[in-house]
XYZ file of C-alpha atoms in Angstrom:
528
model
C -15.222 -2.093 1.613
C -12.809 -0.941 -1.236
C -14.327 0.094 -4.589
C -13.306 -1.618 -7.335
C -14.625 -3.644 -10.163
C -13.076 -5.260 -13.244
C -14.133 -4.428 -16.707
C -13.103 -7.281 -18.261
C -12.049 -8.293 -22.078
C -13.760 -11.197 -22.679
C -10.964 -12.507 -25.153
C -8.380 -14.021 -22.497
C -5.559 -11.323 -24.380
C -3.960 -9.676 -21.794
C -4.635 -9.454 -17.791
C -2.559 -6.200 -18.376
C -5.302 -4.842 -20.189
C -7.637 -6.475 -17.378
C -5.914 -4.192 -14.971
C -5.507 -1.353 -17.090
C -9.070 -0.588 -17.332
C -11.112 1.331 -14.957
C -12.157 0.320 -11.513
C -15.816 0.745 -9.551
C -17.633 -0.542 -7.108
C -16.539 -3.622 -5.186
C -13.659 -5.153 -3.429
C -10.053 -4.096 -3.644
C -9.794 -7.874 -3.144
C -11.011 -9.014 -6.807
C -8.063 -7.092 -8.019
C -5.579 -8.657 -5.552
C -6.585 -11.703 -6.479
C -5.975 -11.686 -10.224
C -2.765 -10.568 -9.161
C -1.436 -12.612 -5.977
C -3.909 -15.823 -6.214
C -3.269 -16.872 -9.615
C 0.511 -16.121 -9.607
C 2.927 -18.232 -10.810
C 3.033 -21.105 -13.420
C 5.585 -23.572 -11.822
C 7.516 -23.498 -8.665
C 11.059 -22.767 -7.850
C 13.089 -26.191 -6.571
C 13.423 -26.058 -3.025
C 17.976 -26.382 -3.760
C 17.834 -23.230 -5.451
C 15.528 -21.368 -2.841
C 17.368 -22.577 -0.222
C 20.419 -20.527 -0.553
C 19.245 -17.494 -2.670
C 15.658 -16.704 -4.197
C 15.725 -17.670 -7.445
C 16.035 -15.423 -11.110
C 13.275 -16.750 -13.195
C 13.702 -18.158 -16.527
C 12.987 -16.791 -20.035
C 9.533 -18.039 -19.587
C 8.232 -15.482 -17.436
C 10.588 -12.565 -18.763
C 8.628 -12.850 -22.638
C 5.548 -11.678 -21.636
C 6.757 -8.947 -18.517
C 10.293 -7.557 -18.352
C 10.851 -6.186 -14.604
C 10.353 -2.822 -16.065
C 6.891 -3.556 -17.678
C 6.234 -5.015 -14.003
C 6.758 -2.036 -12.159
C 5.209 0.150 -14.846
C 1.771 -1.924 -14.591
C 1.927 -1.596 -10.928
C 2.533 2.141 -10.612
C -0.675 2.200 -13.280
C -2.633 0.193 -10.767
C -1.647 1.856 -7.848
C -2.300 5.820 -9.581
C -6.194 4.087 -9.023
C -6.026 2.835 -5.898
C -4.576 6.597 -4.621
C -7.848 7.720 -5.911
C -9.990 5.129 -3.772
C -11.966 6.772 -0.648
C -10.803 3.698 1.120
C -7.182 4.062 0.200
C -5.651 4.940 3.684
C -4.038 8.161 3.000
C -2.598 8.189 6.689
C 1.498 9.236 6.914
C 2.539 7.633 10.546
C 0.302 4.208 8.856
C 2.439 4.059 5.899
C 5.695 5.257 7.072
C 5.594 2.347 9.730
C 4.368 -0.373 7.098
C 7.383 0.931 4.806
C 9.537 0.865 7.878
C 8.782 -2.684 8.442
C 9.062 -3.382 5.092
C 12.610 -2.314 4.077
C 13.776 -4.218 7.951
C 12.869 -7.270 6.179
C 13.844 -6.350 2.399
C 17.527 -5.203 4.346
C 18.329 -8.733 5.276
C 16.925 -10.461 1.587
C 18.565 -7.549 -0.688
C 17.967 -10.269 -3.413
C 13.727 -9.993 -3.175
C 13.991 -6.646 -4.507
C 15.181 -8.509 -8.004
C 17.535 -7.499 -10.842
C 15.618 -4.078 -10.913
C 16.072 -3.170 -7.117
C 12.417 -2.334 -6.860
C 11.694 0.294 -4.229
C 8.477 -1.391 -2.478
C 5.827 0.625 -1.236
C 3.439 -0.823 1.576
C -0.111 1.262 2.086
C -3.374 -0.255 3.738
C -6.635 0.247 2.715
C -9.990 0.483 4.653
C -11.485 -3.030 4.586
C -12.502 -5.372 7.462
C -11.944 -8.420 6.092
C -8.680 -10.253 6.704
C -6.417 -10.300 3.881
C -3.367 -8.470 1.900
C -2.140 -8.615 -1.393
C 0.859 -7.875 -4.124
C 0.808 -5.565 -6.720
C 3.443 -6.466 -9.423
C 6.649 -4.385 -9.033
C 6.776 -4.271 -5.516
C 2.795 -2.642 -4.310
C 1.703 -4.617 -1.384
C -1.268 -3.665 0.380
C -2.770 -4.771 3.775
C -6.462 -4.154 4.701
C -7.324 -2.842 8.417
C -9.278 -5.577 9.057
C -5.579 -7.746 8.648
C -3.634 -5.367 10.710
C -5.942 -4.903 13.546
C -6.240 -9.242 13.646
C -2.664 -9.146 13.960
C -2.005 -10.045 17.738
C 2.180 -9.532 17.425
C 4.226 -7.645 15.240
C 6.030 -11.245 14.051
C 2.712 -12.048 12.916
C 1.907 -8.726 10.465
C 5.889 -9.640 9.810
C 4.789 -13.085 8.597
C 2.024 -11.404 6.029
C 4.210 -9.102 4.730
C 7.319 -11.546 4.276
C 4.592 -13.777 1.884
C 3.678 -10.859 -0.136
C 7.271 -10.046 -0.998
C 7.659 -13.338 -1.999
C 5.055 -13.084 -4.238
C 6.680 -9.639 -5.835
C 10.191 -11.560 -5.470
C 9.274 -14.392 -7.171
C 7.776 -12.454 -9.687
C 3.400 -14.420 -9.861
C 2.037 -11.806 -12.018
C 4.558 -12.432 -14.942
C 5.197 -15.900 -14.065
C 1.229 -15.985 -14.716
C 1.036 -13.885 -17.755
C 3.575 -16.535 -19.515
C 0.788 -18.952 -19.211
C -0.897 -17.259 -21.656
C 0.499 -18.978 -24.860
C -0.964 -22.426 -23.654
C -4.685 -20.985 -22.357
C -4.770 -18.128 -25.014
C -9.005 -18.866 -25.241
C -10.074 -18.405 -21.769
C -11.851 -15.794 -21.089
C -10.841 -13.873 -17.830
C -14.129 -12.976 -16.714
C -14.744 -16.705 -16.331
C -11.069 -17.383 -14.796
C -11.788 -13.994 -12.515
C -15.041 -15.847 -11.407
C -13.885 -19.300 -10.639
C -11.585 -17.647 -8.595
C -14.057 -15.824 -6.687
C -16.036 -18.867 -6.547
C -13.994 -21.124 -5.501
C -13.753 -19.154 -2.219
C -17.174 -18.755 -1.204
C -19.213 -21.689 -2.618
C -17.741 -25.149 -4.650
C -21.197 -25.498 -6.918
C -20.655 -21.773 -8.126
C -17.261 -22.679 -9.050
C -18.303 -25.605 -10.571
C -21.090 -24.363 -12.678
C -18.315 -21.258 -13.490
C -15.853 -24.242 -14.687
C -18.257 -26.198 -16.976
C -17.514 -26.483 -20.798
C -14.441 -26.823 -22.473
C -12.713 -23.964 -20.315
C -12.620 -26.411 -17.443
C -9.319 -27.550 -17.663
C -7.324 -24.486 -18.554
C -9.252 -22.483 -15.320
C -8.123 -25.610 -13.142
C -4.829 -25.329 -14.703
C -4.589 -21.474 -13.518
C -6.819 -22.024 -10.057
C -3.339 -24.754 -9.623
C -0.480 -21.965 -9.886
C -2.037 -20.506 -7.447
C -2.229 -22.999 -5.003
C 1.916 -23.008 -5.820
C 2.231 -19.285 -6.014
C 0.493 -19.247 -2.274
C 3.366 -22.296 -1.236
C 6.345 -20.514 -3.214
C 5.427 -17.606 -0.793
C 5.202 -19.089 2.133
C 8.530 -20.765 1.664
C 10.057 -16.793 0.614
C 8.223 -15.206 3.257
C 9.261 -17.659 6.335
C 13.481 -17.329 5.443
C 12.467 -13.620 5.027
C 10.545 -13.475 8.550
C 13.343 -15.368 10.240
C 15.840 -13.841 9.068
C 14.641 -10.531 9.889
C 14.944 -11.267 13.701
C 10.631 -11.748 13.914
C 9.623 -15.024 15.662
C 8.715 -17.264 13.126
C 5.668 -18.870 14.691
C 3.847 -15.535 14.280
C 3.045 -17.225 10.717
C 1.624 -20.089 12.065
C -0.559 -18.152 14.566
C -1.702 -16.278 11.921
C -2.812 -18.810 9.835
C -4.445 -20.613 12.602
C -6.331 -17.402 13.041
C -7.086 -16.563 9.314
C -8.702 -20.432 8.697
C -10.873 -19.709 12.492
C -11.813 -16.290 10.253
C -12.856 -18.040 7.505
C -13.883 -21.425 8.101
C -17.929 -20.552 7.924
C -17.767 -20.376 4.317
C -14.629 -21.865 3.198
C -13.857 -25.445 5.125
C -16.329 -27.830 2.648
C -14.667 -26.712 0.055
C -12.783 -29.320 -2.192
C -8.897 -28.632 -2.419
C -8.741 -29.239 -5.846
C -11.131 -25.994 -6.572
C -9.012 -23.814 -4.061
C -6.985 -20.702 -5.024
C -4.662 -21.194 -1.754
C -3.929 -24.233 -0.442
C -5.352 -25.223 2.416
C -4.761 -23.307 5.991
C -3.767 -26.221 7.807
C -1.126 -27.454 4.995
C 0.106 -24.615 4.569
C 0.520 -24.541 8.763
C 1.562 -28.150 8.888
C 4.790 -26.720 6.198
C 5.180 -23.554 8.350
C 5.884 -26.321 11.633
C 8.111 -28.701 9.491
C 10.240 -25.928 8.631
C 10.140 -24.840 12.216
C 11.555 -27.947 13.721
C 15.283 -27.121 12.917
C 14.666 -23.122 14.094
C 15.482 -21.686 17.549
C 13.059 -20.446 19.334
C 13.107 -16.599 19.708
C 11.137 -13.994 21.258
C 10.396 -10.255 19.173
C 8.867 -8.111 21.403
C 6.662 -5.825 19.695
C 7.329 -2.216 18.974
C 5.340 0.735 20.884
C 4.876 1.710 16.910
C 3.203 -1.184 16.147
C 0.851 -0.702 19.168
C 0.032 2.545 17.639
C -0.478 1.828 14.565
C -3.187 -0.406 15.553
C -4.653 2.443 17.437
C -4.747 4.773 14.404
C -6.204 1.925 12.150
C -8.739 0.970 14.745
C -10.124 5.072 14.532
C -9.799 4.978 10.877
C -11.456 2.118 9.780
C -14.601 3.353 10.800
C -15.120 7.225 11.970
C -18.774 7.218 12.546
C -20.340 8.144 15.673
C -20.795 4.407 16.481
C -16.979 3.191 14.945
C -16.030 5.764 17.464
C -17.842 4.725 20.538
C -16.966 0.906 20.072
C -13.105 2.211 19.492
C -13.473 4.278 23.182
C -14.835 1.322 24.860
C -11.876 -1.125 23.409
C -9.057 2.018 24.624
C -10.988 2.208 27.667
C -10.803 -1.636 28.709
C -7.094 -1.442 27.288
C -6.141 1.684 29.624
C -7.332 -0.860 32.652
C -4.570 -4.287 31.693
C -2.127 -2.636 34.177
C 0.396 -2.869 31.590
C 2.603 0.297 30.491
C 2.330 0.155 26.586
C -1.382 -0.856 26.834
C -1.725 2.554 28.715
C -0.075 4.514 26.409
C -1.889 3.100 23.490
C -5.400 3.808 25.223
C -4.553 7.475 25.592
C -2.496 7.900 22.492
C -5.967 5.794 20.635
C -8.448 8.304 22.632
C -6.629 11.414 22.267
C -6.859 10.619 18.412
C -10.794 9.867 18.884
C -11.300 13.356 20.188
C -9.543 14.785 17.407
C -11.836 12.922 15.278
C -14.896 14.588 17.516
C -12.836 17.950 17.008
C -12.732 18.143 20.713
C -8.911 19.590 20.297
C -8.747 20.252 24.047
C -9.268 16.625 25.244
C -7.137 15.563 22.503
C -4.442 18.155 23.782
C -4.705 16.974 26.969
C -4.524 13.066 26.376
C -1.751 13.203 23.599
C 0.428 15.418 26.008
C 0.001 12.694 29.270
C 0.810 10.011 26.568
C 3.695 11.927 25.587
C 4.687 12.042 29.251
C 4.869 8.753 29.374
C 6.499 7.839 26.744
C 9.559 10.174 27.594
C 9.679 8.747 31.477
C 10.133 5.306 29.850
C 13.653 4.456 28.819
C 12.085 1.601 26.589
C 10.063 3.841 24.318
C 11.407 6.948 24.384
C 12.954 6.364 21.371
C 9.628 6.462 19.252
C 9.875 10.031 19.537
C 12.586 10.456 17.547
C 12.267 7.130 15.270
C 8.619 7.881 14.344
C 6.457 10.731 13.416
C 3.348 8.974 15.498
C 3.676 11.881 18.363
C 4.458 14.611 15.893
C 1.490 13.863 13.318
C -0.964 14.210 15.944
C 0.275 17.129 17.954
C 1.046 18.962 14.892
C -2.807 18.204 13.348
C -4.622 19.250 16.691
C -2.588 22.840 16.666
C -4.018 23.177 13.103
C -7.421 22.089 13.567
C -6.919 24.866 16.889
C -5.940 27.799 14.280
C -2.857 27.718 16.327
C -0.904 27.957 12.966
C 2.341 29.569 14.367
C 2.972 26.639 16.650
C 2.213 24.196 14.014
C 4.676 25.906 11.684
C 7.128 25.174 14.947
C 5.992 21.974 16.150
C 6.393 20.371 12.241
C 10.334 22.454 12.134
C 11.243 20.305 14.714
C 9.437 17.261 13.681
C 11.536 17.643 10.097
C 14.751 17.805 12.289
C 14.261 14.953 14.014
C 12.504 12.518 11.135
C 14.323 14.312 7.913
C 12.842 11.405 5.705
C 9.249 12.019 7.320
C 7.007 12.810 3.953
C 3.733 13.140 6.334
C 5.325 16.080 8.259
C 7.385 17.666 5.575
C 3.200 17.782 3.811
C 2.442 19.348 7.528
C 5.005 21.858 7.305
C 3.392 22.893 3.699
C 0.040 23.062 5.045
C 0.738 24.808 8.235
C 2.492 27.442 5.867
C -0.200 28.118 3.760
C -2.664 28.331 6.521
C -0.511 31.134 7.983
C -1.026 32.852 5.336
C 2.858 32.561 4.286
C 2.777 31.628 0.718
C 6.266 32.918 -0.347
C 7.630 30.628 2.041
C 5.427 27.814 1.561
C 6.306 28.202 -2.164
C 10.046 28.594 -1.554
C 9.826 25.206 0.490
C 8.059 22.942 -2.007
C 10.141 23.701 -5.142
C 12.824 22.307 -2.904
C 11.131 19.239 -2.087
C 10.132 18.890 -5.529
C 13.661 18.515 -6.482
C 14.062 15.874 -4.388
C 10.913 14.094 -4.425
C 9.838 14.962 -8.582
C 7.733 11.996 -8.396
C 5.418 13.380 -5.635
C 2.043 14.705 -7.120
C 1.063 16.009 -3.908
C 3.813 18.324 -3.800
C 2.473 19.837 -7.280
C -1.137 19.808 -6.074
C 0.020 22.225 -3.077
C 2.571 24.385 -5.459
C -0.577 24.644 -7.262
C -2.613 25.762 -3.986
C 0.122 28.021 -3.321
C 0.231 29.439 -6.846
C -3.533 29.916 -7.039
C -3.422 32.072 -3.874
C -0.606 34.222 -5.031
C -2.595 35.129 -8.118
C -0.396 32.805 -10.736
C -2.538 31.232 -12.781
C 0.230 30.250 -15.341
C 2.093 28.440 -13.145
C -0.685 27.205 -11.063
C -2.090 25.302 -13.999
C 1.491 23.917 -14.951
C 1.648 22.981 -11.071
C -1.407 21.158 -11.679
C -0.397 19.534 -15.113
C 2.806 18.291 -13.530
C 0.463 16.637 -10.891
C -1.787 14.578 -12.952
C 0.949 13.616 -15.698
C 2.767 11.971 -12.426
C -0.923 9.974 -11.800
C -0.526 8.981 -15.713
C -3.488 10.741 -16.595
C -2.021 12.660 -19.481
C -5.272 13.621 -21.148
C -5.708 15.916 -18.164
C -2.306 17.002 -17.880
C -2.723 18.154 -21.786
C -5.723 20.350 -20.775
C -3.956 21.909 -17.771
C -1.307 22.937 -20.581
C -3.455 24.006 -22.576
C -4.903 26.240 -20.011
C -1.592 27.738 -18.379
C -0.577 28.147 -22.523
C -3.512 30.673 -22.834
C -3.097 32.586 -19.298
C -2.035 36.156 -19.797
C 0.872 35.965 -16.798
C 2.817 33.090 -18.698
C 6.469 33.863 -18.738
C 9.088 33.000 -21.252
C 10.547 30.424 -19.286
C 6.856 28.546 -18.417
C 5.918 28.861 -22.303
C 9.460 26.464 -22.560
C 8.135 23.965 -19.850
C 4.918 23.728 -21.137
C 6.199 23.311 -25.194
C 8.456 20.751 -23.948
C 6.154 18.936 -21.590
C 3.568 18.930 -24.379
C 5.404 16.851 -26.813
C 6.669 14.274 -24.397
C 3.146 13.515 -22.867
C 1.633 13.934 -26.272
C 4.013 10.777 -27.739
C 3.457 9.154 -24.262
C -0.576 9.411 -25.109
C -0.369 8.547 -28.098
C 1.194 5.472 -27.225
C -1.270 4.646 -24.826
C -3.748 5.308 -26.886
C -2.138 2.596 -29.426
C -1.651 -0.094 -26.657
C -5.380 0.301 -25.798
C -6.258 -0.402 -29.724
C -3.878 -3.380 -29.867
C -5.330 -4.525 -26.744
C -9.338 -4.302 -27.971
């Protein structure tokens, strides 16, 4: 399960400062549910939805401008990089983003007046569910991904979660504020939670004079989750998916949770109810065509990877074999390669490199003799990744450096392998190189700290401690943790190989993070 846990203001102030604060142990889901559940404070009429998704009003824009939107959400999302259960997997999320922008392409308009560059990750979680991030963070748990039994149908998840971004729930939410200004969140947080797993906890949550207002919030919800549906359906159709993946789904997320969620009463709900928002789903459907999307090989194998990496114990990994194994035996040709493509990744995972070798290489095979899916090879870096991490894990570092040089010519806007290409550098031993390389991708990708954490590597091995340190402060200023970024300044300041030209940076560096801090630091105090 994800790790986090809300410190919570008891004065109902700001759920900025709700999400500002540190994280611990718990679900990833709490958070998502401050953020997606309780989202919006009225709902768009269907006229204007119909032809374009709607610009909210003043209402919402007073308490979060778009900017202040996608600033909160990089803040949240610098913790959930941190998370062990963050899934920090490079064919995963370049296939989510992938799918992603095919949808945002046909609805330009979701990406609002900011044009918001989403970002789609997954995170290690068995439970079914995903969830929005304001300014345009959506996450999907492995338990959600590995449910869904058709590409249309992870479609249909991620078409309502940009509706919740596009229609803007977290600020529409936030507006409420000026009418509910007394409730505490903690209580609102729990009535949430409540509501979803027993009605007399919710109740007894909801007692007093905060009764109301909660109801009143546990109610744009309900809309937020039907606003979405509505965004997410035009989004999913018009994207070419078959729009009954959304009803499948739902059929199969109420199945999921109907144990603990079916007695309880639709007034205390945070979504509506499955089978409303199912019956909507089939009204809407009546006037549609039917159409077919078959799924992608990527998809398939995305699955695989998620399966391995949702659980990489000894047992995960025997229960993963035996589902690859029975897969291997349907008869069908993508089902084949997904069984060896899935095991050859399992004996990575066992660090038997040979058998991995050998099972990625007759996958391979297969996939060039088919004229369907050959295509993969050159569209996704699912092939590449793999090969490229078993000839590392082998020590064969030359042919990794040669394997990820063709990878980058053939998937130029792969960020997983251009990060392989870096790491099979350094474990050649070619630092000049490796160092040559990353201050060119840093000039196209600033906004990377990864990049600065291996400049930093690089720099540590080549004896620079200067710039190593400056490396490193670049790196955690980009993760908005500017008290560290000060002390890594501080550091490469006092090292005896600092140049001219580093003593600049860091002078200049130091007095823009230093005014950024201190207006953190200020926000914080407002916000206590």
């Amino acid at each position: 399960m994800s790790k986090y846990h809300s410190i919570v203001n008891p004065t109902f102030n700001s759920v900025v400062n709700f999400l500002r604060l540190p994280f611990r142990r718990t679900s990833l889901s709490v958070a998502a549910l401050l953020l997606a559940g309780l989202g919006s404070v009225s709902t768009a009429p269907d006229t204007a939805f119909a032809q374009n998704l709607p610009t909210l009003g003043d209402t919402s824009r007073e308490d979060l401008s778009p900017l202040a939107e996608r600033k909160l959400g990089e803040q949240i999302m610098n913790v959930v990089r941190r998370d062990p259960d963050y899934m920090d997997d490079a064919p995963v999320s370049e296939y989510l983003n992938r799918l992603g922008n095919k949808m945002l392409e046909t609805r330009p308009d979701a990406r609002g007046e900011t044009s918001f560059n989403f970002e789609f990750f997954a995170v290690r979680d068995p439970i079914l569910n995903a969830f929005a991030f304001p300014g345009g963070f959506i996450g999907f748990h492995s338990g959600l991904i590995l449910a869904a039994q058709s590409e249309s149908e992870l479609a249909s998840v991620m078409g309502h979660e940009i509706g919740h971004v596009a229609q803007r729930h977290i600020a529409r939410m936030l507006s409420s504020q000026r009418n509910d200004a007394l409730i505490p969140l903690a209580a609102l947080a729990l009535a949430v939670l409540a509501a979803r797993a027993s009605p007399d906890a919710a109740m007894a949550v909801m007692t007093g004079g905060q009764g109301l207002a909660i109801q009143r919030q546990l109610n744009f919800g309900r809309d937020a989750e039907r606003e979405a549906d509505r965004v997410g359906f035009q989004i999913l159709r018009d994207s070419g998916f078959d729009p009954s993946g959304m009803v499948s789904f739902f059929g199969r997320l109420q199945s999921s949770t109907r144990n603990y969620s079916d007695n309880i009463p639709p007034y205390l709900r945070s979504h509506p109810l499955t089978s409303e928002r199912i019956a909507d789903i089939q009204a809407r459907m009546l006037d549609e065509r039917y159409r077919q999307h078959a799924d992608s090989l990527e998809f398939l194998l995305t699955k695989a990877r998620v399966r391995v990496l949702q659980d990489s114990s000894p047992q995960g990994l025997m229960d993963a074999t035996v589902f690859f194994d029975a897969l291997a035996k349907t008869g069908k040709a993508d089902d084949l390669i997904t069984a060896k493509y899935g095991n050859a990744f399992i004996a990575y995972k066992k660090l038997d490199f040979v058998k991995a070798r050998t099972l990625l290489d007759q996958a391979h095979k297969l996939v060039e003799q088919s004229a369907t899916y050959r295509e993969i090879l050159t569209q996704s870096s699912m092939f590449a990744d793999l090969s490229i991490d078993i000839l590392m894990a082998s020590k064969q570092n030359d042919a990794a450096i040669a394997e990820a040089e063709k990878a980058m010519r053939d998937l130029p806007l792969s960020r997983g392998v251009a990060f392989q290409y870096a790491e099979a550098l350094l474990a050649a031993k070619k630092e000049e190189q490796a160092a040559v390389f990353l201050r060119d991708q840093i000039v196209l990708y600033r906004q990377e700290a990864n990049l600065h954490n291996l400049l930093a590597k690089v720099y540590e091995l080549q004896g620079k401690q200067a710039a190593q340190h400056l490396a490193l402060a670049e790196a955690y200023g980009i993760q908005g943790n500017l008290a560290a970024a000060l002390q890594q300044l501080d550091i490469a300041r006092r090292e005896k190989d600092a140049q001219y030209f580093e003593l600049s940076v860091i002078d200049a560096r130091e007095r823009e993070w230093k005014e950024k801090h201190k207006e953190q630091l200020a926000d914080e105090k407002k916000r206590r």
